[in-house]
Amino acid sequence: METTEKKKKEYQQAVKVLSPNSHIIKNCIWAFFSGGTICLIGHILRKIFESFNYSEDKTALLVNLILIGSSALLTGLGLYSKMGKKCGAGTVVPITGFANSMVSPSIEYKTQGFIFGLGAKMFTVAGPVLVYGITASVVVGIVHYFIAG
Amino acid sequence: MYKRIGRHTVKIENPVYIVSAASYAGKKEGEGPLGKYFDFVAEDIMLGEKSWEKAESMFFKKAFKTAMQKAGKTFDDIDYLLAGDLLNQCGGSTFGLRDFKIPYFGIYGACSTFGEAISLGSMLIDGGFGKNILCGAGSHFCSAEKQFRSPLELGTQRPPTSTWTVTGSGAVVLSSEGSGPKVTYITTGKIIDMGIKDSGNMGAAMAGAACDVIEAHFNETGRNPDYYDVIATGDLGDVGKALVKKYAGEAGIIFNNNLTDCGIEIFDNETQDTHCGGSGCACSAVTFSGYFYKKLLKKDIKNILLIPTGALMNTDISQQGETIPAIAHAVAIEMG
Amino acid sequence: MKVLEYLRAFITGGAICVIGQILIDKTKLTSARILVLFVVTGCILGGLGIYKYIYDFGGSGATVPLTGFGYMLSKGVIEEVDKVGFLGAFTGGLKSAAGGVTIAVVFSLISALIFKPKDKN
């Protein structure tokens, strides 16, 4: 097997041709309906809490509590990963997916102990989300201060 | 006395018999097309242990012990132990085999480890450094996912090019005396990197290395593919096999339906949802020890060129943007 | 129309997830990168005042996806800056996210205590 740069380029091209592609249309349909359904459930919950005349903050918190709690339960029972296989981004992008990304390593790494296992690995995905989310919010805050202030 | 017949190939002159083989596999492998050939199929792949890593070690312990007992040997009869796996610092094999009290060489060739083990074991015997050698490899789906990919319960989609790490361990006893199929030629592969970065397409990353060692084997032995009843790569899957056919073909090596892949044999990709096939150290180890070894003994096939393939991945270095180097080792095994 | 409101939540949430799916399939981005991208995008769109329109249209369809988490961060930080001035930039975001993050931490810990790692079959 030659390993010249030219041969490598040609090989990588052949890999592209011979590799099956993701069923992007099918995946998108699943993502749309599953993601939409989770959001619809969120909206129904919100309307229920709003009907109790709860404040916006309290309503949002209660909706999160139920969605995250359900995701944690489904993850623990091994069902969320089964849904994720079909639904793809439909179960990754909602807040339930964020919860799944924290619960799943916590369960998996429990065997490495409570500190470096469970405690540290809980944030393998959530950590970067918080790091860049919080940083973005600081930037937004500073920009807002100088523009609006 | 000089046994090298080419840049990559050595001829084993003093007989090396594979006197026994043992295969321990997981539930999913047991449900696959080769299920009935394995010595043991675990209903619960935790094997009663507390972690996936410990379960992997237990697979090693059981498979290696069984291979030794089948050969009618004890720990004291075995001169060397050769083993390796995918976990960091080869934890799966070393922790599983630590009670064996046999002089040990830990080896790492990623999923090609089984080929590396038989290669080195045969050379040790041919060189007169040992009479009986216990060697093998293994892997575990769950510990491999945990180390290389993501937690099992993370809701992600596996790409269609991905392969499924085989759970299990396969071991053989090589001996200078006895009966069984003989190791005749060993073609040792070079590290080949075709510039593939996608860790979800390991078959593509490894096919270049497989082609390289296949070309070397046929050029240096003067044999042609028709000589072998079976030519089985380790864990290339559908994509890798197609690439081998294409590029070996371009080098003038044409297979007559005798080319297969252990990863394709071990699972039914359609019904078992394994996408491109099986992978991992255990893939070639249990497929050879369970299936091909028995076919050789029954004389269903008279010889096989086994080519375990390995992607020499390092998760840290991959995250630094590097491409994936690969390796493959060819071992010719023939019934007398 | 009440039904329309639910339909809008469904469509908005679904559409945001489809964007994520296209990114996964076309760019091979891992889910971790998608989540980071969505939070940061939500935060920036919130800061620019654009996400508010998506929120007004989609309701929970805009808040349940992780872009909504980013939007919440931006909303919190802007409110805090308006209230306490410059230093609000360092507290507003996380303050608004405190509930969601704490809930996720506590549930993760509880789940890990209850459940065992399972095989994927």
Coordinates of C-alpha atoms in Angstrom, one line a residue:
Chain A
M1 CA 0.0 0.0 0.0
E2 CA 1.5 3.3 -1.1
T3 CA 1.2 6.1 1.5
T4 CA 2.0 9.1 -0.6
E5 CA -0.1 12.2 0.0
K6 CA -1.8 11.7 -3.4
K7 CA -2.7 8.1 -2.6
K8 CA -4.1 9.1 0.8
K9 CA -6.3 11.8 -0.9
E10 CA -7.6 9.2 -3.3
Y11 CA -8.1 6.7 -0.5
Q12 CA -10.1 9.2 1.6
Q13 CA -12.2 9.9 -1.5
A14 CA -12.9 6.2 -1.9
V15 CA -13.8 6.0 1.8
K16 CA -16.4 8.7 1.3
V17 CA -17.9 6.8 -1.7
L18 CA -18.0 3.4 0.1
S19 CA -19.2 4.6 3.5
P20 CA -23.0 4.6 4.0
N21 CA -24.5 8.0 4.8
S22 CA -26.7 8.9 7.7
H23 CA -30.4 8.8 6.7
I24 CA -30.6 12.5 7.2
I25 CA -34.2 13.0 6.1
K26 CA -35.4 10.2 8.4
N27 CA -33.3 11.5 11.2
C28 CA -34.6 15.0 10.8
I29 CA -38.2 13.8 10.9
W30 CA -37.6 11.9 14.1
A31 CA -35.8 14.8 15.6
F32 CA -38.6 17.2 14.6
F33 CA -41.4 15.1 16.1
S34 CA -39.6 14.0 19.2
G35 CA -38.1 17.4 20.0
G36 CA -41.4 19.0 19.2
T37 CA -43.2 16.6 21.5
I38 CA -40.8 17.3 24.4
C39 CA -41.4 21.1 23.9
L40 CA -45.1 20.5 23.7
I41 CA -45.1 18.7 27.0
G42 CA -43.1 21.6 28.4
H43 CA -45.7 24.0 27.1
I44 CA -48.6 22.0 28.6
L45 CA -46.9 21.9 32.0
R46 CA -46.3 25.6 31.8
K47 CA -49.9 26.3 31.0
I48 CA -51.0 24.1 34.0
F49 CA -48.7 26.0 36.4
E50 CA -49.7 29.3 34.9
S51 CA -53.3 28.4 35.6
F52 CA -52.4 28.3 39.3
N53 CA -51.3 31.9 38.9
Y54 CA -47.7 31.0 39.6
S55 CA -45.1 33.7 38.7
E56 CA -43.1 33.3 35.5
D57 CA -39.9 32.3 37.4
K58 CA -41.7 29.8 39.5
T59 CA -43.4 28.2 36.5
A60 CA -40.2 27.9 34.6
L61 CA -38.5 26.3 37.6
L62 CA -41.3 23.8 38.1
V63 CA -41.3 22.9 34.4
N64 CA -37.6 22.3 34.5
L65 CA -38.0 20.2 37.7
I66 CA -40.4 17.9 36.0
L67 CA -38.5 17.6 32.6
I68 CA -35.1 17.1 34.2
G69 CA -36.6 14.7 36.8
S70 CA -38.2 12.6 34.0
S71 CA -35.1 12.6 32.0
A72 CA -33.1 11.4 35.0
L73 CA -35.5 8.6 35.6
L74 CA -35.6 7.5 31.9
T75 CA -31.8 7.7 31.8
G76 CA -31.5 5.5 34.9
L77 CA -33.9 3.0 33.5
G78 CA -31.9 2.8 30.3
L79 CA -34.8 4.2 28.2
Y80 CA -33.4 7.6 27.3
S81 CA -30.5 6.2 25.3
K82 CA -33.0 3.9 23.5
M83 CA -35.0 7.0 22.6
G84 CA -31.8 8.9 21.7
K85 CA -30.9 6.2 19.2
K86 CA -34.0 7.0 17.2
C87 CA -34.6 10.6 18.0
G88 CA -31.1 12.0 17.7
A89 CA -31.0 15.7 18.2
G90 CA -34.7 15.6 19.2
T91 CA -33.6 14.2 22.5
V92 CA -30.1 15.9 22.7
V93 CA -31.1 19.5 22.2
P94 CA -33.9 19.9 24.8
I95 CA -33.1 20.5 28.4
T96 CA -33.9 16.8 29.0
G97 CA -30.8 16.0 26.8
F98 CA -28.7 18.3 29.0
A99 CA -29.9 16.4 32.0
N100 CA -29.2 13.1 30.2
S101 CA -25.6 14.3 29.6
M102 CA -25.2 14.8 33.4
V103 CA -27.0 11.7 34.6
S104 CA -25.4 9.2 32.3
P105 CA -21.7 9.8 33.2
S106 CA -22.7 10.0 36.9
I107 CA -24.1 6.5 36.7
E108 CA -21.4 5.1 34.5
Y109 CA -18.5 6.5 36.6
K110 CA -19.9 5.7 40.0
T111 CA -17.5 2.7 40.0
Q112 CA -14.6 5.2 40.2
G113 CA -15.8 6.6 43.4
F114 CA -17.8 9.7 44.5
I115 CA -15.1 12.3 43.9
F116 CA -13.2 11.6 40.7
G117 CA -15.8 9.3 39.4
L118 CA -19.4 10.5 39.9
G119 CA -18.6 14.1 41.0
A120 CA -16.0 14.9 38.3
K121 CA -17.5 13.0 35.4
M122 CA -21.0 14.5 35.9
F123 CA -19.6 17.6 34.1
T124 CA -17.9 16.0 31.1
V125 CA -20.6 17.5 28.8
A126 CA -22.4 19.9 31.1
G127 CA -19.1 21.5 32.1
P128 CA -18.2 23.0 28.7
V129 CA -21.9 24.0 28.3
L130 CA -21.7 26.0 31.6
V131 CA -18.2 27.4 30.9
Y132 CA -19.1 28.8 27.5
G133 CA -22.7 29.6 28.4
I134 CA -21.7 31.6 31.5
T135 CA -18.8 33.3 29.6
A136 CA -21.3 34.3 26.8
S137 CA -23.6 35.8 29.4
V138 CA -20.8 37.9 30.9
V139 CA -19.9 39.2 27.5
V140 CA -23.6 40.0 26.8
G141 CA -23.8 41.7 30.2
I142 CA -20.7 43.8 29.6
V143 CA -21.8 44.8 26.1
H144 CA -25.3 45.7 27.4
Y145 CA -23.7 47.8 30.2
F146 CA -21.8 49.9 27.7
I147 CA -24.5 50.2 25.1
A148 CA -27.5 50.6 27.3
G149 CA -25.7 52.3 30.2
Chain B
M1 CA 18.8 -20.8 10.3
Y2 CA 17.8 -17.4 9.1
K3 CA 14.0 -17.7 8.9
R4 CA 13.1 -14.3 7.3
I5 CA 11.9 -14.7 3.8
G6 CA 11.0 -11.1 3.2
R7 CA 10.8 -7.6 4.6
H8 CA 7.7 -8.6 6.6
T9 CA 7.4 -12.4 6.6
V10 CA 9.0 -15.2 8.5
K11 CA 8.6 -18.9 7.9
I12 CA 8.0 -21.0 11.0
E13 CA 10.3 -23.9 10.5
N14 CA 10.0 -25.9 13.7
P15 CA 6.4 -26.9 14.1
V16 CA 4.1 -24.7 16.1
Y17 CA 0.7 -26.4 16.8
I18 CA -2.3 -24.6 18.1
V19 CA -3.2 -27.4 20.5
S20 CA -6.3 -25.8 22.0
A21 CA -8.5 -22.7 21.8
A22 CA -11.1 -21.3 24.1
S23 CA -13.7 -18.6 23.5
Y24 CA -15.8 -16.7 26.1
A25 CA -18.4 -14.3 24.6
G26 CA -21.1 -12.0 25.7
K27 CA -24.9 -12.3 25.2
K28 CA -25.1 -10.4 22.0
E29 CA -22.3 -12.4 20.4
G30 CA -24.1 -15.5 21.6
E31 CA -27.2 -14.4 19.8
G32 CA -25.3 -13.9 16.6
P33 CA -24.6 -16.4 13.8
L34 CA -21.6 -17.9 15.6
G35 CA -23.3 -18.2 19.0
K36 CA -23.3 -22.0 19.0
Y37 CA -19.5 -22.2 18.5
F38 CA -18.4 -20.4 21.6
D39 CA -17.4 -22.3 24.7
F40 CA -19.3 -20.1 27.0
V41 CA -21.8 -17.3 26.4
A42 CA -22.4 -14.9 29.3
E43 CA -26.1 -14.1 30.0
D44 CA -25.1 -11.1 32.1
I45 CA -21.9 -9.5 30.7
M46 CA -21.2 -8.0 34.1
L47 CA -20.3 -11.6 35.0
G48 CA -21.3 -10.8 38.6
E49 CA -18.5 -8.2 38.9
K50 CA -18.8 -4.7 40.1
S51 CA -17.6 -2.8 37.0
W52 CA -17.2 -3.4 33.3
E53 CA -13.4 -3.3 33.6
K54 CA -13.5 -6.1 36.2
A55 CA -16.0 -8.0 34.1
E56 CA -13.5 -7.8 31.1
S57 CA -10.8 -9.1 33.3
M58 CA -13.0 -12.0 34.3
F59 CA -13.6 -12.9 30.6
F60 CA -9.8 -13.1 30.2
K61 CA -9.3 -15.2 33.3
K62 CA -12.0 -17.7 32.2
A63 CA -11.0 -18.0 28.5
F64 CA -7.2 -18.3 29.3
K65 CA -7.8 -20.9 32.0
T66 CA -10.1 -22.9 29.8
A67 CA -7.6 -22.9 26.9
M68 CA -4.9 -24.2 29.2
Q69 CA -7.1 -26.9 30.7
K70 CA -8.3 -28.0 27.2
A71 CA -4.7 -28.5 26.3
G72 CA -4.2 -30.6 29.4
K73 CA -1.6 -28.2 30.7
T74 CA -1.1 -26.6 34.1
F75 CA 0.4 -23.2 35.0
D76 CA 3.8 -24.8 35.4
D77 CA 3.7 -26.2 31.9
I78 CA 3.3 -22.8 30.2
D79 CA 6.6 -21.0 29.5
Y80 CA 5.1 -17.6 28.4
L81 CA 1.9 -15.8 28.7
L82 CA 1.2 -13.2 25.9
A83 CA -1.9 -11.0 26.2
G84 CA -3.3 -7.6 25.6
D85 CA -6.5 -5.6 25.3
L86 CA -7.9 -2.1 24.7
L87 CA -8.1 -0.6 28.1
N88 CA -5.5 1.9 29.4
Q89 CA -2.3 0.1 30.3
C90 CA -3.9 -3.2 29.2
G91 CA -5.8 -3.3 32.5
G92 CA -8.3 -5.9 31.2
S93 CA -5.7 -8.6 30.6
T94 CA -3.2 -7.9 33.3
F95 CA -5.8 -7.7 36.1
G96 CA -7.5 -10.8 34.8
L97 CA -4.3 -12.9 34.5
R98 CA -2.4 -11.6 37.6
D99 CA -2.9 -14.9 39.5
F100 CA -1.5 -17.1 36.7
K101 CA 2.2 -16.9 37.8
I102 CA 3.5 -17.4 34.3
P103 CA 6.3 -15.3 32.7
Y104 CA 4.3 -12.6 31.0
F105 CA 4.7 -10.3 28.0
G106 CA 2.0 -7.6 27.9
I107 CA 1.4 -6.6 24.3
Y108 CA -0.6 -3.9 22.6
G109 CA -1.8 -3.9 19.0
A110 CA -5.3 -2.5 19.6
C111 CA -7.7 -4.9 17.9
S112 CA -4.9 -6.7 16.2
T113 CA -3.5 -7.9 19.5
F114 CA -4.6 -11.5 18.9
G115 CA -2.6 -11.6 15.7
E116 CA 0.4 -10.1 17.5
A117 CA 0.1 -12.6 20.3
I118 CA 0.1 -15.6 18.0
S119 CA 2.9 -14.1 15.9
L120 CA 5.2 -13.6 18.9
G121 CA 4.2 -16.8 20.5
S122 CA 5.0 -18.8 17.4
M123 CA 8.4 -17.1 17.0
L124 CA 9.2 -17.9 20.6
I125 CA 8.5 -21.6 20.1
D126 CA 10.3 -21.7 16.7
G127 CA 13.3 -20.0 18.3
G128 CA 13.4 -22.6 21.0
F129 CA 12.6 -20.2 23.8
G130 CA 9.5 -22.1 25.0
K131 CA 7.5 -25.3 24.4
N132 CA 4.1 -24.1 25.5
I133 CA 2.7 -20.6 25.1
L134 CA -0.6 -19.3 26.2
C135 CA -1.8 -16.3 24.2
G136 CA -4.9 -14.4 23.4
A137 CA -6.8 -11.1 23.6
G138 CA -10.2 -9.7 24.6
S139 CA -12.4 -6.7 24.9
H140 CA -15.7 -5.6 26.4
F141 CA -18.3 -3.5 24.7
C142 CA -19.2 -1.5 27.8
S143 CA -15.6 -0.7 29.0
A144 CA -14.6 0.2 25.5
E145 CA -17.6 2.6 25.1
K146 CA -16.8 4.1 28.4
Q147 CA -13.1 4.7 27.6
F148 CA -13.3 5.6 23.9
R149 CA -16.7 7.0 23.3
S150 CA -19.4 8.0 25.8
P151 CA -21.3 6.7 28.8
L152 CA -23.7 3.9 27.8
E153 CA -26.8 5.8 28.8
L154 CA -25.9 9.0 26.8
G155 CA -28.6 9.3 24.2
T156 CA -26.4 9.5 21.1
Q157 CA -26.8 8.0 17.6
R158 CA -24.1 5.7 16.3
P159 CA -23.1 6.6 12.8
P160 CA -23.9 4.1 10.1
T161 CA -20.1 3.4 9.6
S162 CA -19.6 2.5 13.2
T163 CA -18.8 -1.0 14.5
W164 CA -19.8 -2.8 17.7
T165 CA -17.1 -3.8 20.1
V166 CA -17.3 -7.5 20.8
T167 CA -17.5 -8.6 24.4
G168 CA -15.4 -11.6 25.2
S169 CA -12.0 -13.1 25.2
G170 CA -10.3 -15.8 23.1
A171 CA -7.2 -17.7 23.9
V172 CA -5.0 -20.4 22.4
V173 CA -2.2 -22.6 23.5
L174 CA 0.7 -22.9 21.1
S175 CA 2.9 -25.9 21.5
S176 CA 5.9 -27.4 19.9
E177 CA 4.4 -30.9 20.3
G178 CA 0.9 -32.2 19.9
S179 CA -1.7 -32.0 17.1
G180 CA -3.9 -29.4 15.5
P181 CA -3.5 -26.7 13.0
K182 CA 0.0 -25.4 12.5
V183 CA 1.2 -21.8 12.3
T184 CA 3.3 -21.7 9.1
Y185 CA 4.0 -18.1 8.1
I186 CA 3.9 -14.8 9.9
T187 CA 3.7 -11.5 8.1
T188 CA 4.1 -8.6 10.4
G189 CA 2.4 -5.3 9.4
K190 CA 3.8 -1.8 9.4
I191 CA 2.0 1.1 10.9
I192 CA 0.0 2.6 8.1
D193 CA -1.9 5.9 8.4
M194 CA -4.2 6.8 5.5
G195 CA -5.2 10.1 7.0
I196 CA -8.6 9.0 8.4
K197 CA -9.7 11.1 11.4
D198 CA -13.2 9.8 11.9
S199 CA -13.3 7.5 14.9
G200 CA -16.8 6.5 13.9
N201 CA -15.3 4.8 10.8
M202 CA -12.6 2.5 12.1
G203 CA -12.9 0.1 9.1
A204 CA -11.7 2.9 6.8
A205 CA -8.9 3.8 9.2
M206 CA -7.6 0.2 9.3
A207 CA -8.2 -1.1 5.7
G208 CA -5.0 0.5 4.5
A209 CA -2.9 -1.4 7.0
A210 CA -4.8 -4.6 6.1
C211 CA -4.1 -4.1 2.4
D212 CA -0.4 -3.4 3.1
V213 CA 0.1 -6.7 5.0
I214 CA -1.9 -8.7 2.5
E215 CA 0.2 -7.4 -0.3
A216 CA 3.4 -8.1 1.7
H217 CA 2.2 -11.7 2.5
F218 CA 1.5 -12.7 -1.0
N219 CA 4.5 -11.1 -2.5
E220 CA 6.9 -12.5 0.0
T221 CA 5.5 -16.1 0.3
G222 CA 4.8 -16.3 -3.5
R223 CA 1.4 -17.7 -2.7
N224 CA -1.8 -16.4 -4.2
P225 CA -5.2 -15.8 -2.6
D226 CA -6.5 -19.1 -4.0
Y227 CA -4.1 -21.0 -1.8
Y228 CA -6.3 -20.2 1.3
D229 CA -9.8 -21.5 2.0
V230 CA -10.4 -18.5 4.2
I231 CA -8.7 -15.1 4.3
A232 CA -10.2 -13.3 7.3
T233 CA -9.4 -9.8 8.4
G234 CA -10.1 -8.9 12.0
D235 CA -12.7 -6.2 12.4
L236 CA -12.9 -4.1 9.2
G237 CA -16.6 -4.4 8.8
D238 CA -18.4 -3.7 5.6
V239 CA -16.7 -0.5 4.7
G240 CA -13.2 -1.8 5.5
K241 CA -13.8 -5.0 3.6
A242 CA -14.9 -3.1 0.5
L243 CA -11.8 -1.0 0.7
V244 CA -9.5 -4.0 1.0
K245 CA -11.2 -5.6 -2.1
K246 CA -10.7 -2.4 -4.0
Y247 CA -7.1 -1.7 -3.1
A248 CA -5.8 -5.2 -2.9
G249 CA -7.4 -5.7 -6.3
E250 CA -5.5 -2.6 -7.7
A251 CA -2.3 -4.3 -6.5
G252 CA -3.3 -7.4 -8.4
I253 CA -4.5 -9.5 -5.5
I254 CA -7.9 -10.9 -6.5
F255 CA -10.0 -12.9 -3.9
N256 CA -12.3 -15.6 -5.0
N257 CA -15.1 -15.3 -2.4
N258 CA -12.7 -16.5 0.3
L259 CA -12.2 -13.0 1.7
T260 CA -14.2 -12.4 4.9
D261 CA -14.0 -10.4 8.1
C262 CA -14.4 -11.7 11.6
G263 CA -16.5 -8.6 12.3
I264 CA -18.9 -9.5 9.5
E265 CA -19.1 -13.2 10.6
I266 CA -19.8 -12.6 14.2
F267 CA -22.9 -10.4 14.0
D268 CA -26.0 -10.3 11.8
N269 CA -25.8 -6.5 11.1
E270 CA -29.5 -6.3 10.0
T271 CA -31.1 -7.9 13.0
Q272 CA -28.5 -7.1 15.6
D273 CA -28.2 -3.4 14.8
T274 CA -24.4 -3.5 14.7
H275 CA -24.2 -1.2 11.7
C276 CA -20.9 -2.2 9.9
G277 CA -20.1 -5.2 12.0
G278 CA -18.1 -6.3 15.1
S279 CA -14.8 -4.9 16.3
G280 CA -12.4 -4.9 19.3
C281 CA -9.7 -7.3 20.3
A282 CA -12.2 -10.0 21.1
C283 CA -13.6 -9.9 17.6
S284 CA -10.8 -11.8 15.9
A285 CA -9.9 -13.6 19.1
V286 CA -13.3 -15.3 19.7
T287 CA -14.1 -15.7 16.1
F288 CA -10.9 -17.6 15.5
S289 CA -10.9 -19.5 18.8
G290 CA -14.6 -20.4 18.6
Y291 CA -15.4 -20.7 14.9
F292 CA -12.4 -21.0 12.6
Y293 CA -10.4 -23.2 14.9
K294 CA -13.2 -25.7 15.1
K295 CA -13.6 -25.6 11.3
L296 CA -9.9 -26.4 10.9
L297 CA -10.1 -29.3 13.3
K298 CA -13.1 -30.7 11.5
K299 CA -11.3 -30.1 8.2
D300 CA -14.1 -28.1 6.9
I301 CA -11.3 -25.8 5.9
K302 CA -7.7 -26.8 5.5
N303 CA -6.1 -23.4 6.0
I304 CA -6.8 -19.8 6.9
L305 CA -4.9 -16.5 6.6
L306 CA -6.0 -14.7 9.8
I307 CA -5.3 -10.9 9.7
P308 CA -6.4 -9.2 12.9
T309 CA -6.5 -5.4 12.3
G310 CA -6.1 -2.6 14.8
A311 CA -6.7 1.1 14.9
L312 CA -3.9 2.6 17.1
M313 CA -6.2 5.2 18.6
N314 CA -5.3 7.4 21.4
T315 CA -8.2 9.5 22.6
D316 CA -6.0 12.4 23.8
I317 CA -3.9 12.6 20.6
S318 CA -7.1 12.3 18.5
Q319 CA -8.6 15.2 20.3
Q320 CA -5.4 17.1 19.2
G321 CA -6.6 16.6 15.7
E322 CA -4.3 13.7 14.6
T323 CA -5.3 11.1 12.1
I324 CA -5.6 7.4 13.1
P325 CA -2.6 5.1 12.5
A326 CA -3.4 1.4 12.0
I327 CA -1.8 -2.0 12.0
A328 CA -2.5 -5.5 10.8
H329 CA -0.8 -8.8 11.3
A330 CA -1.2 -11.8 9.0
V331 CA -0.8 -15.3 10.4
A332 CA -1.1 -18.4 8.1
I333 CA -2.6 -21.3 9.9
E334 CA -2.8 -24.7 8.2
M335 CA -3.9 -28.2 9.0
G336 CA -1.2 -30.8 8.3
Chain C
M1 CA -56.6 30.3 19.5
K2 CA -55.3 28.1 22.2
V3 CA -54.6 25.1 20.0
L4 CA -52.4 27.2 17.7
E5 CA -50.3 28.2 20.7
Y6 CA -49.5 24.5 21.4
L7 CA -48.8 23.9 17.7
R8 CA -46.4 26.8 17.6
A9 CA -44.5 25.4 20.6
F10 CA -44.3 22.0 18.9
I11 CA -43.1 23.4 15.6
T12 CA -40.6 25.8 17.1
G13 CA -39.1 23.1 19.3
G14 CA -39.1 20.6 16.5
A15 CA -37.4 23.0 14.1
I16 CA -34.6 23.9 16.6
C17 CA -34.0 20.1 17.0
V18 CA -33.9 19.6 13.3
I19 CA -31.1 22.3 13.0
G20 CA -29.2 20.2 15.6
Q21 CA -29.8 17.0 13.7
I22 CA -28.5 18.5 10.4
L23 CA -25.4 19.7 12.3
I24 CA -24.8 16.2 13.7
D25 CA -25.3 14.4 10.4
K26 CA -23.5 16.8 8.2
T27 CA -20.6 18.0 10.3
K28 CA -20.1 15.0 12.6
L29 CA -20.2 17.3 15.6
T30 CA -20.6 15.4 18.8
S31 CA -23.6 16.1 21.0
A32 CA -21.4 17.9 23.5
R33 CA -20.4 20.4 20.9
I34 CA -24.0 20.8 19.7
L35 CA -25.1 21.6 23.2
V36 CA -22.3 24.2 23.7
L37 CA -23.0 25.8 20.3
F38 CA -26.8 26.0 21.1
V39 CA -26.3 27.6 24.5
V40 CA -23.9 30.2 23.2
T41 CA -26.1 30.9 20.2
G42 CA -29.1 31.3 22.4
C43 CA -27.2 33.7 24.7
I44 CA -26.0 35.8 21.8
L45 CA -29.4 35.9 20.1
G46 CA -30.9 36.8 23.4
G47 CA -28.3 39.6 23.9
L48 CA -29.1 40.9 20.4
G49 CA -32.8 40.9 21.2
I50 CA -33.6 38.4 18.5
Y51 CA -34.5 35.4 20.6
K52 CA -37.3 37.3 22.3
Y53 CA -39.3 37.1 19.0
I54 CA -38.7 33.3 18.8
Y55 CA -39.8 33.1 22.4
D56 CA -43.0 35.2 21.8
F57 CA -43.8 32.9 18.9
G58 CA -42.9 29.5 20.3
G59 CA -43.3 29.7 24.0
S60 CA -41.9 26.6 25.5
G61 CA -40.8 25.5 22.1
A62 CA -38.1 28.2 22.5
T63 CA -37.3 27.7 26.2
V64 CA -37.1 23.9 26.4
P65 CA -34.3 23.5 23.8
L66 CA -30.8 24.5 25.1
T67 CA -30.9 27.7 23.1
G68 CA -33.6 28.6 25.6
F69 CA -31.1 28.1 28.4
G70 CA -28.7 30.5 26.7
Y71 CA -31.6 32.9 26.2
M72 CA -32.3 32.7 30.0
L73 CA -28.7 33.4 30.7
S74 CA -28.8 36.6 28.6
K75 CA -32.1 37.7 29.9
G76 CA -30.9 37.3 33.5
V77 CA -27.6 39.1 32.9
I78 CA -29.3 42.0 31.2
E79 CA -31.8 42.4 34.0
E80 CA -29.1 42.3 36.6
V81 CA -26.9 44.8 34.8
D82 CA -29.9 47.1 34.6
K83 CA -30.5 46.6 38.3
V84 CA -27.0 46.7 39.9
G85 CA -24.8 48.0 37.1
F86 CA -21.5 46.7 35.7
L87 CA -21.0 43.9 38.3
G88 CA -24.3 42.5 37.4
A89 CA -22.6 41.1 34.3
F90 CA -20.8 38.6 36.6
T91 CA -23.8 37.4 38.6
G92 CA -26.9 37.8 36.4
G93 CA -26.4 34.8 34.1
L94 CA -25.7 32.2 36.7
K95 CA -28.3 33.6 39.0
S96 CA -31.0 32.9 36.4
A97 CA -29.6 29.5 35.7
A98 CA -29.2 28.5 39.3
G99 CA -32.4 26.6 39.6
G100 CA -32.0 24.5 36.4
V101 CA -28.4 23.6 37.1
T102 CA -29.0 22.8 40.8
I103 CA -31.9 20.5 39.8
A104 CA -29.8 18.7 37.2
V105 CA -26.9 18.2 39.7
V106 CA -29.2 16.9 42.4
F107 CA -31.1 14.5 40.1
S108 CA -27.8 13.3 38.6
L109 CA -26.5 12.5 42.1
I110 CA -29.7 10.8 43.1
S111 CA -29.9 8.7 39.9
A112 CA -26.3 7.6 40.3
L113 CA -27.0 6.4 43.8
I114 CA -30.1 4.5 42.7
F115 CA -29.2 3.1 39.3
K116 CA -26.5 0.7 38.2
P117 CA -24.6 0.9 34.9
K118 CA -26.5 -1.3 32.4
D119 CA -25.6 -3.2 29.3
K120 CA -27.0 -1.7 26.1
N121 CA -29.0 -4.7 25.1

